[in-house]
mmCIF file of C-alpha atoms in Angstrom:
data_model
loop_
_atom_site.group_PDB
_atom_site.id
_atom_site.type_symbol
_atom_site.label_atom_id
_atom_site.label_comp_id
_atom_site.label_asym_id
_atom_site.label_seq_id
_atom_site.Cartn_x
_atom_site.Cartn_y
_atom_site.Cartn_z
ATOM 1 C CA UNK A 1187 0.000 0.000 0.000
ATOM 2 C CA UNK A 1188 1.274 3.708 -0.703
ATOM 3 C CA UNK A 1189 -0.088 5.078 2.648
ATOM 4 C CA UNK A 1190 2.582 5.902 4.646
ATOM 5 C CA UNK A 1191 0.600 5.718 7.984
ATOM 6 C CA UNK A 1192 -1.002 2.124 8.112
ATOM 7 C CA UNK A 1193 1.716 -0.386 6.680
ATOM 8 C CA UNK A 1194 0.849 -2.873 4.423
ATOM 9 C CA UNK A 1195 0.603 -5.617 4.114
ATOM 10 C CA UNK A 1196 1.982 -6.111 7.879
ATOM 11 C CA UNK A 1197 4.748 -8.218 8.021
ATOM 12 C CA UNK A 1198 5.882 -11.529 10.310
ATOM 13 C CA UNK A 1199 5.828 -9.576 13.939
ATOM 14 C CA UNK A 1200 7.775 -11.052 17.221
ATOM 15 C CA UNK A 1201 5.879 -13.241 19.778
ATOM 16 C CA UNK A 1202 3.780 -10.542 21.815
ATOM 17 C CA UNK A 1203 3.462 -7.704 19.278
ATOM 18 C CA UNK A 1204 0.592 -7.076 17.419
ATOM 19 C CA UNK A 1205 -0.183 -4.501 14.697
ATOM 20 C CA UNK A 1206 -3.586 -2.012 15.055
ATOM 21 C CA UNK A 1207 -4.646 1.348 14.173
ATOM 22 C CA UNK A 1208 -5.698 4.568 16.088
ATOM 23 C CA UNK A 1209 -8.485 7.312 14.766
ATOM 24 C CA UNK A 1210 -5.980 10.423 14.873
ATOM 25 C CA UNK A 1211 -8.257 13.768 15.079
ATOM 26 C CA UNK A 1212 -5.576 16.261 14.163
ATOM 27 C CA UNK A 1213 -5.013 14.877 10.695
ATOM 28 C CA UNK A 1214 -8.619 12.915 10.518
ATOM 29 C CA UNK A 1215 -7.270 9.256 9.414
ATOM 30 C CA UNK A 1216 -6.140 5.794 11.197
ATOM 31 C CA UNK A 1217 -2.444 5.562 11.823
ATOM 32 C CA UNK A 1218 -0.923 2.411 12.597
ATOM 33 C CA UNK A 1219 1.033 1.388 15.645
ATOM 34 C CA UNK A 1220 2.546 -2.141 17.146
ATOM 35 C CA UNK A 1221 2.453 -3.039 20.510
ATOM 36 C CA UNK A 1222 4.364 -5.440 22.624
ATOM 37 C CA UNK A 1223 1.972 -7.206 25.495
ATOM 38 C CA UNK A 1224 4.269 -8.925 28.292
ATOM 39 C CA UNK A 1225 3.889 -12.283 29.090
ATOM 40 C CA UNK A 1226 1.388 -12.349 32.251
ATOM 41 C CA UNK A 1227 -1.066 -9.344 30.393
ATOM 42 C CA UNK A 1228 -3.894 -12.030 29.987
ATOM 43 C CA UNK A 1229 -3.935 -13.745 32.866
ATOM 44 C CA UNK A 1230 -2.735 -10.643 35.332
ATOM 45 C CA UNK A 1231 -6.387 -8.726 34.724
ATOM 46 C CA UNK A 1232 -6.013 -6.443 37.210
ATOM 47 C CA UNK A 1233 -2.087 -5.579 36.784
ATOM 48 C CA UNK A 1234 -0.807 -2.143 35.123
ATOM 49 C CA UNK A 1235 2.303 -2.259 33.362
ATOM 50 C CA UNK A 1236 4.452 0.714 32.654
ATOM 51 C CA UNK A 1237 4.839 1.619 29.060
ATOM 52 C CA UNK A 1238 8.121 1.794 26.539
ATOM 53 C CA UNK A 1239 7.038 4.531 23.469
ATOM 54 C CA UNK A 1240 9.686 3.654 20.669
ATOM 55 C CA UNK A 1241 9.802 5.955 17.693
ATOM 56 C CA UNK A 1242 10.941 4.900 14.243
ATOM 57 C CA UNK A 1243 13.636 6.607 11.986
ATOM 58 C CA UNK A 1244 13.072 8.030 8.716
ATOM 59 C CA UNK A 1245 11.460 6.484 6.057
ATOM 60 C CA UNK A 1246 10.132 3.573 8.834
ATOM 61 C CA UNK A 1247 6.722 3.199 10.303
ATOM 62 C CA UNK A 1248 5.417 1.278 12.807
ATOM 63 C CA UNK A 1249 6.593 -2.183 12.221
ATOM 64 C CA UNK A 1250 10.519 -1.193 11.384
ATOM 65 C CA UNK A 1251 11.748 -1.378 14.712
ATOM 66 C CA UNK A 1252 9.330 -4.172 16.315
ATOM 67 C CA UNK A 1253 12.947 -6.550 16.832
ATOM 68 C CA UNK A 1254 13.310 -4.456 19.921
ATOM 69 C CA UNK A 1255 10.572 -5.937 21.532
ATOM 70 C CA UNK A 1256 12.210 -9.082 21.019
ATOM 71 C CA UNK A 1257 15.197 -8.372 23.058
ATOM 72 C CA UNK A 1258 12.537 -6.797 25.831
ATOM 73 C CA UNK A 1259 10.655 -10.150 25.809
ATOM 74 C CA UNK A 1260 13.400 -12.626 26.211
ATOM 75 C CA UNK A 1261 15.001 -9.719 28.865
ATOM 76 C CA UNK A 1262 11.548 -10.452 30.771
ATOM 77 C CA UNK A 1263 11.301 -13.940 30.048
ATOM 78 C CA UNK A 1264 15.178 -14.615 31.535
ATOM 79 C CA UNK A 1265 14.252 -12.177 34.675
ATOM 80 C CA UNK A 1266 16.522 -9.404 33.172
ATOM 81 C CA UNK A 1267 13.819 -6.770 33.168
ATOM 82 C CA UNK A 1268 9.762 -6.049 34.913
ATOM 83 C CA UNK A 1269 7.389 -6.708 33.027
ATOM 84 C CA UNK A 1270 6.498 -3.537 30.294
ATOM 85 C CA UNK A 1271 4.094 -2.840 27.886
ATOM 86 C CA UNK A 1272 5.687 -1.378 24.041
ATOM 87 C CA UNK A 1273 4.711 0.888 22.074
ATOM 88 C CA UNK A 1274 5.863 1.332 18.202
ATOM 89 C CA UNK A 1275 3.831 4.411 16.901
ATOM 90 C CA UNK A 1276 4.244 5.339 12.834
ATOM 91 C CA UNK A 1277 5.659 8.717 13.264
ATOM 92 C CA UNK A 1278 5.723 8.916 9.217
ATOM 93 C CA UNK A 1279 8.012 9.053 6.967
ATOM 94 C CA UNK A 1280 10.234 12.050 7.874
ATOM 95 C CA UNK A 1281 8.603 14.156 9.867
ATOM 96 C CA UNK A 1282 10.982 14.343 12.894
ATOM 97 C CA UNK A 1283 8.412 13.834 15.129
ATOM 98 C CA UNK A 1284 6.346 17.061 14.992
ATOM 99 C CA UNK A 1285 3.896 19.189 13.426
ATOM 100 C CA UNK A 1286 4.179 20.551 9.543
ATOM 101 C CA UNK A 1287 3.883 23.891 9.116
ATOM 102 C CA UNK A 1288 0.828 23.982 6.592
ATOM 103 C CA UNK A 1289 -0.827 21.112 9.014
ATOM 104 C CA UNK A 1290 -0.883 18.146 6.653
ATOM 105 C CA UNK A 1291 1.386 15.666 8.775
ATOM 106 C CA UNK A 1292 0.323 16.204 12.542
ATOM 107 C CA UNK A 1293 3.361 13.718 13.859
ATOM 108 C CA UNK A 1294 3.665 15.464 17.353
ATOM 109 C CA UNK A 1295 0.401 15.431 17.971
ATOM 110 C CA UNK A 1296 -0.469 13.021 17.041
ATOM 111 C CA UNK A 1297 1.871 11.026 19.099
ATOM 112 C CA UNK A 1298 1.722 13.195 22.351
ATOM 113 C CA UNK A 1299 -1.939 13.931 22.409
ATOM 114 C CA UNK A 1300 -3.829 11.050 20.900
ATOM 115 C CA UNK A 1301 -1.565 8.146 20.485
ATOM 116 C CA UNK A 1302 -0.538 8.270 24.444
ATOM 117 C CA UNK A 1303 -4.319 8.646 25.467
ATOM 118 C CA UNK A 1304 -5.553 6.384 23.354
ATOM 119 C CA UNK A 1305 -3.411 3.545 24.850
ATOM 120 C CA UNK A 1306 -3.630 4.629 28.397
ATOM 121 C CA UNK A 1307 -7.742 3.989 27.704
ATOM 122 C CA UNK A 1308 -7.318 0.765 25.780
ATOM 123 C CA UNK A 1309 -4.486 -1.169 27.660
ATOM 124 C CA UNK A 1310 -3.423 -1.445 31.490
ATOM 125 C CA UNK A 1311 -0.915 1.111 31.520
ATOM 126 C CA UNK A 1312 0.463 2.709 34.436
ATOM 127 C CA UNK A 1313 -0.981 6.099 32.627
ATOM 128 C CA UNK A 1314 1.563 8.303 34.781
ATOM 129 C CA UNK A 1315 5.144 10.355 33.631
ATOM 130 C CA UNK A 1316 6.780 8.072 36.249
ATOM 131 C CA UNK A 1317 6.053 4.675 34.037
ATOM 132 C CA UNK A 1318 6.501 6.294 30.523
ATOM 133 C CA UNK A 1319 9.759 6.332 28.849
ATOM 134 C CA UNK A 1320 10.104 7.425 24.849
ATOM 135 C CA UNK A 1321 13.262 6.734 23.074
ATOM 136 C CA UNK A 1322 13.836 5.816 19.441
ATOM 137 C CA UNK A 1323 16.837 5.838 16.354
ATOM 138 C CA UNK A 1324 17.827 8.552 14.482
ATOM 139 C CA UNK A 1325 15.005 10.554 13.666
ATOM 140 C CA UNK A 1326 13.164 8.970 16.290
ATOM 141 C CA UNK A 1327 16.156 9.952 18.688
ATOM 142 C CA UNK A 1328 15.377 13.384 17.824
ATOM 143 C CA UNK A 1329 11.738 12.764 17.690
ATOM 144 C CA UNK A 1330 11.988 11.553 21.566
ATOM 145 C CA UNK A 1331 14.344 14.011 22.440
ATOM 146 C CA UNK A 1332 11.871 17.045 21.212
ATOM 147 C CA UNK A 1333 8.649 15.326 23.149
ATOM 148 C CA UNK A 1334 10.179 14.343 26.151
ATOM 149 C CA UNK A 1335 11.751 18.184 26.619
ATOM 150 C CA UNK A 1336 8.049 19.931 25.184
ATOM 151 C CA UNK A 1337 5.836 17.697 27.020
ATOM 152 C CA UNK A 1338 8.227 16.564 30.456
ATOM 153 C CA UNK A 1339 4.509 15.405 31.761
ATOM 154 C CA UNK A 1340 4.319 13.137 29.882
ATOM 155 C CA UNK A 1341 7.854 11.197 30.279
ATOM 156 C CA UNK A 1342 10.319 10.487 33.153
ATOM 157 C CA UNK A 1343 12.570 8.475 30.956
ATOM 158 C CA UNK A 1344 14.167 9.581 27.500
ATOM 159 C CA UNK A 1345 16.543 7.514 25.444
ATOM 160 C CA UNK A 1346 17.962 8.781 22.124
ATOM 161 C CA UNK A 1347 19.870 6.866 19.989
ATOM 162 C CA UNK A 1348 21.756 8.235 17.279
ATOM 163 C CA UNK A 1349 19.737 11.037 16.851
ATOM 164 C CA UNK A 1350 20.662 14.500 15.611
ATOM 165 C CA UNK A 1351 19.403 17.103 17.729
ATOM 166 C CA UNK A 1352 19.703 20.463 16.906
ATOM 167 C CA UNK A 1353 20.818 23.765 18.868
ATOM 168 C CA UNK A 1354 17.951 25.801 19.058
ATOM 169 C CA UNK A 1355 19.872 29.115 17.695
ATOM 170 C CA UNK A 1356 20.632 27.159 14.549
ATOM 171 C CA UNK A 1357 17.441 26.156 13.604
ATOM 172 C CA UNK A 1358 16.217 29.816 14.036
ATOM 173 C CA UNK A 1359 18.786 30.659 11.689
ATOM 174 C CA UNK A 1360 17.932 27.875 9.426
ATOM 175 C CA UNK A 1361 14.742 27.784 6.910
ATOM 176 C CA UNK A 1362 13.415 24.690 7.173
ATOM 177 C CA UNK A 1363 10.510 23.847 4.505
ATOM 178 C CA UNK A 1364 8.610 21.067 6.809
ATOM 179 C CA UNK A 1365 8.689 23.431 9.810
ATOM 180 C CA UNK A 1366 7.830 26.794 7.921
ATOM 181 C CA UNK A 1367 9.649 30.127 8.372
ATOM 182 C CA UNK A 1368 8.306 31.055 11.948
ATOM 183 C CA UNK A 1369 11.614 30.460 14.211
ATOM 184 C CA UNK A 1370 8.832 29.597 17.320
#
């Protein structure tokens, strides 16, 4: 499929991840997302697990990093690591995480405002800063790095991996076409 916000077809996902879609308001389609269910989510009813948010790089979407949740569930499954719900939002193509200027791709809010609420009311999360973490690669690095400093209620934890983060004086140099001409 060409959209770049519901992959298709899905491909073979790790044991515990599934693939779904969310209703995002801001840009008024379904986006897709994976998530990682630990091991004692069915029969644990009334536990709440803390939740991992892992953002894609550039040109991914939501399945391209899913091997991650691999490592997490044979972490759990050896007694490494608590149990922990994951999270693999599409954050499109290259968006960097946030908002386009002329309000076609709605990335960041998507992510921070419907995405986060939307799984806090469908799964047993511990729906609380203090069991959230976000990290991702690259341009999700960057991604994670810009939500976790714009929206610290939302996140106590914040792991960036390999991704560029600019110095705020040089992007208000900079024009940037995605993010429009207005330095704020």
């Amino acid at each position: 499929s060409d959209d770049m916000w519901v992959t298709s077809p899905v491909p073979a996902l790790p044991e515990g991840v599934t693939h779904h879609t969310f209703r995002s308001a801001s840009m008024n389609r379904e986006i897709g997302y994976c998530l990682y269910l630990p091991p004692s989510y069915v029969k644990e009813s009334a536990r709440r697990y803390p939740v991992i948010y892992h953002l894609h790089g550039a040109g991914g979407n939501e399945t391209r990093s899913v091997y991650s949740a691999k490592v997490l569930h044979e972490g759990i499954l050896a007694g490494r690591w608590p149990e922990m719900i994951m999270v693999f939002p599409n954050g499109g193509r290259s968006t960097m995480y946030q908002d386009s200027g002329d309000g076609r791709f709605m990335a960041e809010t998507a992510v921070s405002k419907e995405l986060i609420p939307h799984i806090d009311a469908a799964y047993r999360t511990v729906a609380d800063r203090k069991a959230r973490c976000i990290e991702g690669f690259s341009m999700g690095g960057r991604g994670s790095t810009h939500l976790a400093m714009k929206y610290p209620e939302l996140f106590s934890s914040l792991f960036n991996q390999s991704g560029n983060v600019y110095h705020v004086s040089d992007v208000s140099k900079a024009s940037n076409p995605y993010l429009g001409s207005d330095p704020e």
